[in-house]
Amino acid sequence: MNPENSTDRARLMKAIELSTRALRPFRRKRERLVRDYVGSHYGDGGPSKEVVMNLMFQTAETYAQSLAANRPRTLVTASKPELTWFAHHFQLALNSLIKEIHLEEVLRNAVMDAFFAIGVVKVYNADAGMVELEGEDEWVDPGKPFAENISLDDFVYDTQAGSWRKIKFALNKYRMSYDKMREDIAFDSKITKGLEPTSKFTDWDGEDTNSGVKNMLRPEGDPDEYEPMIDLMDVWMPKENKIVTWPVHNAEKPLRVMEWQGPERGPFHLLSFGDVPDHIMGVSPAMNLKPLSDIINGILRKQRRQAQRQKDIPFYQAGHHDDAKRIEQASDGEWTRVDNPDSVNVMKMGGVDQRNQQFGMAMTDIFDRMAGNLQAMAGLGPQSGTLGQDKLIHGAVSKREANMQYRVVKFTGEVCRDLGWLLWIDQIKEMPVEFETEAGTVRRNWDGEMREGDFLDYNFDIEPYSMRYKSPSERMNGLTTFVTQIALPMQQQMQQAGGTFDFQELVEIYSDLMDLPRLKNIVKFEEPKQDRPGPTHDIPKQAAHTVRESVRRNVPTGGTAESRSNAMQQVLQGGQPNPDQMAQFAREKA
């Protein structure tokens, strides 16, 4: 395909138009799902019906926290042992770049996008400012490796392709300052002179321009931007290995044609949590959970109306006015004379239907199950009566999470590898790094002089980690495992190698992780840490044989949410739960 040829260009634009329209239902569905997520009180952008229990928000936040809570760090491994030091240096530079561009925010947004539809991240060289070439009177913008989220509202791919490897094009639309576009030397000045600013209300995909997630809060009478803007699109064509920039609404001749110098997979990375045969667009968790969320909120809205209509109407038979008057004036617990108790009564009208309440509770349990045991994932409390059973449940949850975790880690690895590729070929970008050697801490820059050969020659394996959230208690357990299973049993070998075990630092860390400042008052050391001499070889060794005793104690609780729900449903059905089931309602929840 030649972008300069009018016939080839017309065929490409027709294909882009058809794919844009094919993705329209997914954009509309995504907008409705996001409206459910924000709830009824997010400005005027909420759903048409009130959301009483926002299960979509809870699920999306739980997934994001479980899958992309922290900034990723990478392990870079070289294929040859003699390149290990070089791989470590490159690893430090890449991790520094990840920190600089706040990649954790991009990945979290990608997970959120994948919950509703599909997550898209574009890796490219962003503007870095003009620099003067050494020895030449010329200024250029070298760019810097960058990762950016692309909204589905602005993203189009070849929908005729059955897999991502077979696409013929993919693009993202963006709005750019008209003046900046005219001044950009990368664009063809002959083309830019004939272009005019475009309104943000200009049609993009053949439907109402007020639709889309970004326009949920657009007020009536919304004016156009005060600064002249223009819509552009970067079209990646993998077969031609080119990225072509066109005006969205006047795609006659390209503004810029450049070779793609990044990885062969291109600048776009897609994250999906459910594959669909012969389609690139996957099925998202929100698509499957929305019907259940609608049912539950519909039942809750109905139960609220029933509860609001509920009323108690006292009545009495004719001729028994005195009995009714005395009962009305009596205080709580006061003895009152009545001549005919049957002549006075209370009529109850309305109220929550027990069958509806039972159905709503059952739907809530099903939603929790379909979401992957959300209570266990979110850490909302024990799911069973014993610790061993809880471990089994969380193990099953981990298996259900494993597919999503694998996809996120694979997606993150591809993004990090492409960032590493762009960092490698960038001859101007410098990343400050520091590492420990036998002589002390060494500080230097990763720059163009460090790179030798091609990135693929080194066959680096880039593996991301540290994205999962770890609570202080989990960190403390990991530290305890290291101390009890490695440090103390091997303390003698550690001392022979010149290592020491700092018990005072251990107390400091435990005090912080356990949030127990008074722990430092319990464990005292004779000298301050900075003046304390290191341990000597006279420290008693740990006994070769130790005895451990485990004590198990049963503590009655109010039961798990599932057991309490089952007991309540039996009551609503008119059944007779056993005494143990009824007793849990009088105790605090587990």
XYZ file of C-alpha atoms in Angstrom:
590
model
C 0.000 0.000 0.000
C 1.446 3.343 -1.058
C 0.066 6.249 1.034
C 0.973 8.663 -1.752
C -1.157 6.765 -4.287
C -4.742 8.042 -4.418
C -6.247 4.625 -5.263
C -4.441 2.828 -2.432
C -5.301 5.673 -0.076
C -9.003 5.533 -0.960
C -9.145 1.781 -0.267
C -7.413 2.242 3.072
C -9.758 5.050 4.148
C -12.776 2.939 3.197
C -11.457 0.053 5.309
C -10.821 2.430 8.230
C -14.385 3.760 7.944
C -15.898 0.260 7.963
C -13.801 -0.832 10.960
C -14.700 2.371 12.813
C -18.398 1.625 12.352
C -17.914 -2.035 13.315
C -16.461 -0.955 16.672
C -19.328 1.467 17.365
C -21.442 -1.072 19.383
C -18.477 -1.779 21.639
C -17.949 1.940 22.268
C -21.622 2.357 23.147
C -21.580 -0.685 25.432
C -18.409 0.566 27.134
C -20.043 3.916 27.804
C -23.036 2.230 29.484
C -20.752 0.023 31.565
C -18.690 3.005 32.736
C -21.915 4.827 33.660
C -22.824 1.887 35.900
C -19.325 1.973 37.387
C -19.460 5.660 38.380
C -22.926 5.255 39.910
C -25.879 7.590 40.170
C -24.183 10.564 41.825
C -21.269 11.214 39.445
C -22.470 14.544 38.099
C -24.972 13.954 35.313
C -22.966 11.075 33.866
C -24.534 8.189 35.754
C -26.935 5.541 34.418
C -30.583 6.235 33.689
C -31.709 4.122 36.675
C -30.390 4.563 40.182
C -27.594 2.263 41.300
C -28.334 1.271 44.898
C -25.517 -1.262 45.348
C -22.547 -0.395 43.122
C -21.154 -3.861 42.553
C -19.412 -2.861 39.323
C -17.288 -0.274 41.127
C -16.317 -2.736 43.840
C -15.385 -5.421 41.305
C -13.356 -3.103 39.064
C -11.422 -1.660 42.002
C -10.731 -5.147 43.367
C -9.389 -6.341 40.014
C -7.190 -3.269 39.582
C -5.796 -3.603 43.107
C -5.199 -7.322 42.680
C -3.575 -7.141 39.231
C -1.755 -3.788 39.034
C -1.333 -2.302 42.496
C 2.359 -1.375 42.341
C 4.935 -0.075 39.913
C 6.455 -2.953 37.936
C 10.132 -3.673 38.225
C 11.940 -5.788 35.667
C 14.465 -8.576 35.795
C 16.701 -8.475 32.714
C 18.518 -11.724 31.993
C 21.129 -12.150 29.277
C 21.447 -15.333 27.229
C 25.228 -15.406 27.815
C 26.804 -15.446 31.292
C 29.525 -12.944 30.307
C 26.807 -10.329 29.640
C 25.250 -10.597 33.097
C 26.806 -7.359 34.349
C 25.658 -5.538 31.230
C 22.112 -6.914 31.582
C 22.032 -5.725 35.196
C 23.113 -2.232 34.148
C 20.410 -2.176 31.465
C 17.895 -3.424 34.045
C 18.638 -0.452 36.315
C 18.233 1.977 33.415
C 14.926 0.409 32.348
C 13.547 0.460 35.895
C 14.567 4.108 36.170
C 12.687 4.877 32.937
C 9.597 3.017 34.215
C 9.664 5.164 37.339
C 10.173 8.371 35.342
C 7.167 7.859 33.045
C 4.885 6.535 35.870
C 4.171 3.291 34.040
C 2.178 1.961 37.018
C -0.577 4.501 36.316
C -0.726 3.477 32.660
C -0.977 -0.220 33.560
C -3.672 0.351 36.172
C -5.729 2.309 33.647
C -5.213 -0.484 31.101
C -6.564 -3.048 33.594
C -9.577 -0.821 34.241
C -10.172 -0.451 30.488
C -9.911 -4.227 30.034
C -12.535 -4.713 32.755
C -15.042 -2.793 30.593
C -13.887 -3.698 27.069
C -10.227 -3.766 26.048
C -7.083 -2.025 27.302
C -4.858 -0.295 24.739
C -1.370 1.105 25.448
C 0.718 2.876 22.834
C 4.514 2.772 23.206
C 6.346 5.397 21.211
C 8.837 8.263 21.338
C 7.042 11.240 22.854
C 8.127 14.869 22.654
C 11.175 15.505 24.812
C 12.053 19.090 23.866
C 14.456 20.494 21.298
C 18.184 19.794 21.649
C 21.107 21.009 19.558
C 23.092 18.387 17.718
C 26.716 18.308 18.832
C 28.978 20.052 16.327
C 26.074 21.157 14.140
C 23.892 24.240 14.142
C 20.684 22.209 14.091
C 17.983 21.622 16.679
C 15.905 18.436 16.777
C 13.446 16.740 19.104
C 14.932 13.298 19.822
C 11.840 12.163 21.710
C 11.796 9.886 24.733
C 10.415 6.380 25.262
C 6.873 6.743 26.542
C 3.722 4.665 27.177
C 0.225 6.116 26.924
C -3.313 4.809 27.369
C -5.501 4.968 24.263
C -9.268 5.150 24.771
C -11.464 2.803 22.772
C -13.305 5.941 21.640
C -10.113 6.959 19.773
C -8.822 3.548 18.683
C -9.540 1.576 15.499
C -8.040 -1.650 14.193
C -8.670 -3.858 11.190
C -11.838 -5.669 12.281
C -11.678 -7.954 9.238
C -8.646 -9.706 10.704
C -9.196 -12.750 12.900
C -6.088 -12.169 15.024
C -3.795 -9.283 15.879
C -0.927 -10.744 13.843
C -3.049 -10.542 10.673
C -4.205 -6.925 10.865
C -3.426 -4.571 7.995
C -3.738 -1.367 10.002
C -4.358 0.068 13.474
C -4.678 3.717 14.427
C -5.412 6.168 17.183
C -7.050 9.556 16.818
C -5.974 12.619 18.807
C -6.576 16.356 18.858
C -3.616 18.669 18.397
C -3.160 22.414 18.540
C -3.628 23.797 15.047
C -0.746 26.247 15.480
C 1.548 23.503 16.792
C 0.650 21.349 13.801
C 1.537 24.197 11.426
C 4.878 24.750 13.173
C 5.898 21.082 13.430
C 8.792 20.543 10.994
C 8.027 16.808 10.904
C 4.822 17.525 8.943
C 4.744 18.412 5.251
C 4.345 22.196 5.161
C 2.696 22.029 1.727
C -0.126 19.960 3.233
C -0.490 21.838 6.514
C -1.033 25.136 4.716
C -4.256 23.858 3.170
C -5.762 22.501 6.406
C -8.304 24.256 8.609
C -9.091 23.763 12.315
C -11.787 21.205 13.100
C -14.455 21.376 15.785
C -14.600 18.789 18.537
C -18.227 18.254 17.512
C -17.194 17.071 14.033
C -18.422 13.585 13.246
C -15.834 10.840 13.851
C -17.551 7.496 13.350
C -20.909 8.345 11.841
C -22.830 8.665 15.108
C -23.712 11.374 17.632
C -20.481 13.063 18.709
C -21.879 13.612 22.210
C -21.545 9.882 22.876
C -18.458 8.302 24.399
C -16.987 8.102 27.878
C -15.094 11.397 27.564
C -18.334 13.244 26.780
C -20.428 11.875 29.657
C -20.261 15.184 31.527
C -20.534 17.485 28.526
C -23.028 20.235 29.504
C -25.684 21.661 27.237
C -24.442 24.549 25.141
C -20.844 23.336 25.498
C -18.654 25.698 23.422
C -15.754 24.578 21.288
C -12.165 24.905 22.560
C -10.881 28.453 22.831
C -7.727 27.373 20.995
C -7.980 26.237 17.339
C -7.525 22.456 17.215
C -7.360 19.798 14.538
C -8.029 16.030 14.568
C -5.141 13.830 13.422
C -4.625 10.083 13.306
C -1.489 7.947 13.362
C -2.017 4.858 11.202
C 0.331 1.922 11.720
C 0.631 -0.416 8.729
C 2.592 -3.523 9.778
C 3.069 -4.948 6.273
C 4.664 -1.709 5.047
C 6.324 -1.150 8.462
C 5.243 2.501 8.381
C 3.390 4.957 10.560
C 1.460 7.510 8.522
C -0.168 10.642 9.949
C -3.306 11.961 8.270
C -5.885 14.626 9.128
C -8.999 12.753 10.244
C -11.458 14.798 8.205
C -9.293 15.620 5.168
C -7.263 12.503 4.444
C -6.118 13.422 0.972
C -2.363 13.394 1.389
C -0.380 12.288 4.441
C 1.205 14.850 6.724
C 4.027 12.497 7.600
C 5.289 9.082 6.527
C 7.984 7.467 8.636
C 9.479 4.043 9.069
C 8.552 2.219 12.250
C 11.846 1.542 14.035
C 10.386 -0.237 17.029
C 9.557 -3.910 17.614
C 7.721 -5.808 14.915
C 4.529 -6.045 16.976
C 4.073 -2.311 16.471
C 3.319 0.564 18.853
C -0.046 -0.742 20.112
C -0.509 -3.315 22.879
C -3.904 -4.843 23.694
C -5.049 -6.303 27.023
C -8.140 -8.498 27.138
C -9.425 -10.824 29.875
C -11.440 -13.125 27.607
C -10.697 -14.316 24.072
C -13.373 -14.756 21.410
C -12.637 -17.157 18.522
C -11.825 -15.395 15.238
C -12.140 -11.943 16.814
C -9.603 -9.542 18.242
C -12.091 -7.815 20.543
C -12.430 -9.980 23.636
C -15.274 -10.360 26.077
C -14.806 -8.356 29.271
C -15.777 -9.212 32.864
C -18.126 -6.217 32.998
C -20.087 -7.513 29.995
C -20.846 -10.741 31.882
C -21.512 -9.122 35.261
C -23.805 -6.288 34.149
C -26.991 -8.438 33.834
C -26.567 -9.681 37.400
C -25.852 -6.151 38.631
C -29.030 -4.912 36.924
C -31.095 -7.690 38.517
C -29.747 -7.015 42.012
C -30.239 -3.253 41.776
C -33.719 -3.740 40.298
C -34.687 -5.967 43.232
C -33.198 -3.490 45.730
C -35.102 -0.579 44.172
C -38.315 -2.626 44.369
C -37.643 -3.623 47.979
C -37.049 0.015 48.850
C -40.407 0.991 47.338
C -42.079 -1.842 49.227
C -40.409 -0.797 52.480
C -41.471 2.821 51.964
C -45.075 1.739 51.339
C -45.129 -0.357 54.491
C -47.385 1.047 57.212
C -49.066 -0.051 60.433
C -52.723 1.055 60.847
C -54.262 0.584 64.311
C -58.034 -0.055 64.215
C -60.848 -0.915 66.609
C -64.404 -2.193 66.410
C -67.337 0.152 66.738
C -68.336 0.724 70.357
C -64.836 0.108 71.722
C -63.503 3.619 71.499
C -62.478 3.637 75.169
C -60.271 0.550 74.754
C -58.556 2.081 71.726
C -58.036 5.394 73.546
C -56.466 3.754 76.587
C -54.093 1.651 74.414
C -53.121 4.721 72.387
C -52.226 6.706 75.521
C -50.398 3.862 77.276
C -46.622 4.029 77.524
C -44.303 1.206 76.573
C -44.570 -1.566 79.185
C -47.466 0.073 81.003
C -50.354 -2.123 82.221
C -53.591 -1.068 80.567
C -57.176 -2.289 81.039
C -59.154 -3.298 78.007
C -62.647 -4.762 77.998
C -62.233 -6.694 74.743
C -58.668 -7.257 73.442
C -59.999 -8.676 70.174
C -61.687 -5.385 69.358
C -58.338 -3.545 68.947
C -55.627 -4.571 66.507
C -53.003 -3.307 64.036
C -53.264 -3.854 60.301
C -49.904 -4.199 58.542
C -49.809 -3.184 54.884
C -46.983 -3.437 52.379
C -43.427 -4.252 53.381
C -40.584 -6.105 51.724
C -41.680 -9.351 50.091
C -39.744 -12.235 51.624
C -39.477 -14.097 48.314
C -37.992 -11.020 46.640
C -35.547 -10.644 49.526
C -34.533 -14.279 49.214
C -34.093 -13.920 45.443
C -31.972 -10.776 45.874
C -29.691 -12.502 48.372
C -29.297 -15.463 46.017
C -28.404 -13.143 43.119
C -25.798 -11.371 45.267
C -24.174 -14.724 46.050
C -24.178 -15.638 42.350
C -22.610 -12.279 41.439
C -19.847 -12.893 43.980
C -19.222 -16.316 42.460
C -19.257 -15.065 38.853
C -16.820 -12.288 39.783
C -14.380 -14.898 41.083
C -15.224 -15.007 44.822
C -14.973 -11.259 45.181
C -15.038 -11.273 48.986
C -11.922 -13.438 49.126
C -10.169 -11.397 46.409
C -10.955 -8.116 48.156
C -10.033 -9.476 51.591
C -13.438 -8.604 53.055
C -13.187 -11.227 55.776
C -12.777 -14.960 56.427
C -14.753 -17.215 54.129
C -14.775 -20.293 56.350
C -14.558 -21.363 59.951
C -10.899 -22.368 60.017
C -7.600 -21.071 58.725
C -6.948 -24.225 56.710
C -10.237 -23.930 54.851
C -9.537 -20.256 54.194
C -6.217 -21.186 52.587
C -8.012 -23.668 50.336
C -10.533 -21.009 49.311
C -7.855 -18.428 48.586
C -5.939 -21.060 46.656
C -8.990 -21.603 44.466
C -9.370 -17.849 44.054
C -5.736 -17.649 42.975
C -6.425 -20.273 40.328
C -9.308 -18.208 38.994
C -7.165 -15.090 39.105
C -4.259 -16.886 37.450
C -5.576 -16.355 33.930
C -5.977 -12.602 34.435
C -2.633 -12.333 36.232
C -0.899 -14.194 33.416
C -2.426 -11.858 30.829
C -1.458 -8.731 32.765
C 2.126 -9.930 33.348
C 2.508 -10.916 29.689
C 1.051 -7.573 28.593
C 3.351 -5.682 30.979
C 6.367 -7.654 29.783
C 5.648 -6.690 26.167
C 5.257 -3.022 27.093
C 8.476 -3.037 29.140
C 10.386 -4.823 26.378
C 9.303 -2.220 23.835
C 10.281 0.578 26.207
C 13.655 -1.125 26.582
C 13.972 -1.336 22.794
C 13.273 2.394 22.385
C 15.658 3.201 25.241
C 18.337 1.102 23.550
C 18.131 2.824 20.165
C 17.891 6.311 21.712
C 21.359 7.800 21.317
C 20.619 10.941 23.355
C 18.511 9.809 26.319
C 20.502 9.452 29.547
C 19.257 7.545 32.580
C 21.096 7.957 35.902
C 21.675 4.611 37.621
C 23.608 3.435 40.667
C 24.663 0.004 41.822
C 26.724 -1.566 44.562
C 30.198 -3.026 44.014
C 32.947 -4.231 46.337
C 34.434 -0.720 46.185
C 31.130 0.909 47.158
C 28.257 2.620 45.369
C 28.904 3.449 41.710
C 26.857 6.161 40.010
C 26.889 6.663 36.280
C 24.570 7.329 33.332
C 23.100 4.920 30.844
C 23.765 6.753 27.562
C 24.556 6.158 23.910
C 28.139 5.136 24.634
C 26.957 2.144 26.673
C 25.175 0.516 23.741
C 27.024 -1.792 21.394
C 25.398 -3.772 18.626
C 21.707 -4.460 18.067
C 19.151 -4.978 20.840
C 18.196 -8.408 19.472
C 21.829 -9.551 19.513
C 21.734 -9.757 23.293
C 18.508 -11.797 23.424
C 17.487 -10.189 26.719
C 14.696 -11.805 28.714
C 12.703 -8.986 30.376
C 10.395 -10.195 33.135
C 8.205 -7.788 35.160
C 7.358 -8.374 38.803
C 6.285 -6.554 42.000
C 2.914 -5.469 40.578
C 0.830 -7.360 43.116
C -0.154 -5.526 46.287
C 1.410 -6.866 49.463
C 0.033 -5.833 52.802
C 2.401 -5.132 55.736
C 1.376 -8.459 57.285
C 2.362 -10.309 54.085
C 5.707 -8.517 54.027
C 6.223 -9.403 57.681
C 5.448 -13.059 56.987
C 7.995 -13.090 54.176
C 10.595 -11.549 56.460
C 9.782 -14.053 59.200
C 10.182 -16.942 56.773
C 13.593 -15.670 55.694
C 14.787 -15.165 59.269
C 13.580 -18.508 60.640
C 14.367 -20.713 57.639
C 17.515 -19.126 56.197
C 19.182 -16.448 58.330
C 19.197 -18.138 61.752
C 19.919 -21.724 60.602
C 22.794 -20.430 58.428
C 24.027 -17.776 60.829
C 27.407 -19.447 61.326
C 28.055 -19.678 57.588
C 26.963 -16.070 57.265
C 29.509 -14.961 59.870
C 32.253 -16.947 58.183
C 31.492 -15.065 54.959
C 31.725 -11.735 56.796
C 27.966 -11.206 57.184
C 26.227 -10.033 60.340
C 22.656 -10.280 61.548
C 21.259 -6.951 62.769
C 18.648 -7.754 65.427
C 18.048 -4.104 66.221
C 17.165 -3.388 62.590
C 14.894 -6.436 62.652
C 12.984 -5.010 65.622
C 12.705 -1.661 63.822
C 11.221 -3.302 60.724
C 8.801 -5.461 62.711
C 7.682 -2.420 64.660
C 6.878 -0.571 61.445
C 5.206 -3.484 59.630
C 3.094 -4.437 62.652
C 2.292 -0.792 63.425
C 3.449 -1.330 67.020
C 5.761 1.550 68.028
C 5.798 0.301 71.624
C 7.588 -2.846 70.485
C 10.807 -0.808 70.632
C 10.147 -0.187 74.323
C 9.843 -3.907 74.996
C 13.040 -4.999 73.234
C 15.956 -2.908 74.544
C 19.536 -2.789 73.343
C 22.437 -1.646 75.460
C 23.933 0.737 72.911
C 22.495 2.844 70.097
C 22.537 1.215 66.728
C 25.240 3.419 65.187
C 27.675 2.776 68.091
C 26.851 -0.876 68.710
C 29.701 -3.275 67.845
C 28.908 -6.019 65.407
C 28.288 -9.574 66.585
C 31.261 -11.796 67.337
C 31.877 -15.450 66.744
C 31.074 -16.092 70.420
C 27.327 -15.786 69.769
C 25.712 -19.059 70.817
C 24.676 -21.246 67.967
C 21.098 -22.260 67.444
C 20.259 -25.652 68.844
C 20.565 -28.412 66.296
C 17.272 -29.913 67.474
C 14.243 -27.768 68.230
C 10.722 -28.664 69.291
C 7.711 -26.775 67.997
C 4.231 -27.096 69.445
C 1.096 -26.035 67.562
C -1.996 -25.182 69.544
C -5.358 -24.979 67.814
C -8.192 -23.148 69.546
C -11.798 -22.989 68.348
C -13.444 -19.587 68.820
C -17.189 -19.347 68.096
C -18.046 -16.482 65.737
C -21.056 -15.185 63.914
C -20.246 -17.303 60.894
C -19.222 -16.335 57.393
C -21.313 -14.203 55.089
C -22.270 -17.297 53.087
C -23.439 -19.309 56.099
C -25.436 -16.374 57.501
C -27.016 -15.853 54.069
C -28.017 -19.534 53.872
C -29.568 -19.419 57.317
C -31.477 -16.232 56.479
C -32.845 -17.768 53.293
C -34.119 -20.753 55.282
C -35.931 -18.391 57.643
C -37.484 -16.463 54.738
C -38.651 -19.729 53.177
C -40.395 -20.678 56.393
C -37.846 -23.314 57.289
C -36.367 -24.109 60.690
C -32.574 -23.622 60.825
C -30.757 -25.654 63.454
C -29.814 -24.016 66.803
C -26.181 -23.498 65.748
C -27.273 -21.594 62.634
C -29.604 -19.374 64.645
C -26.982 -18.780 67.356
C -24.537 -17.198 64.895
C -26.866 -14.191 64.440
C -26.306 -13.281 68.092
C -22.529 -13.220 67.675
C -20.200 -10.889 65.809
C -19.577 -11.722 62.153
C -16.482 -13.710 61.271
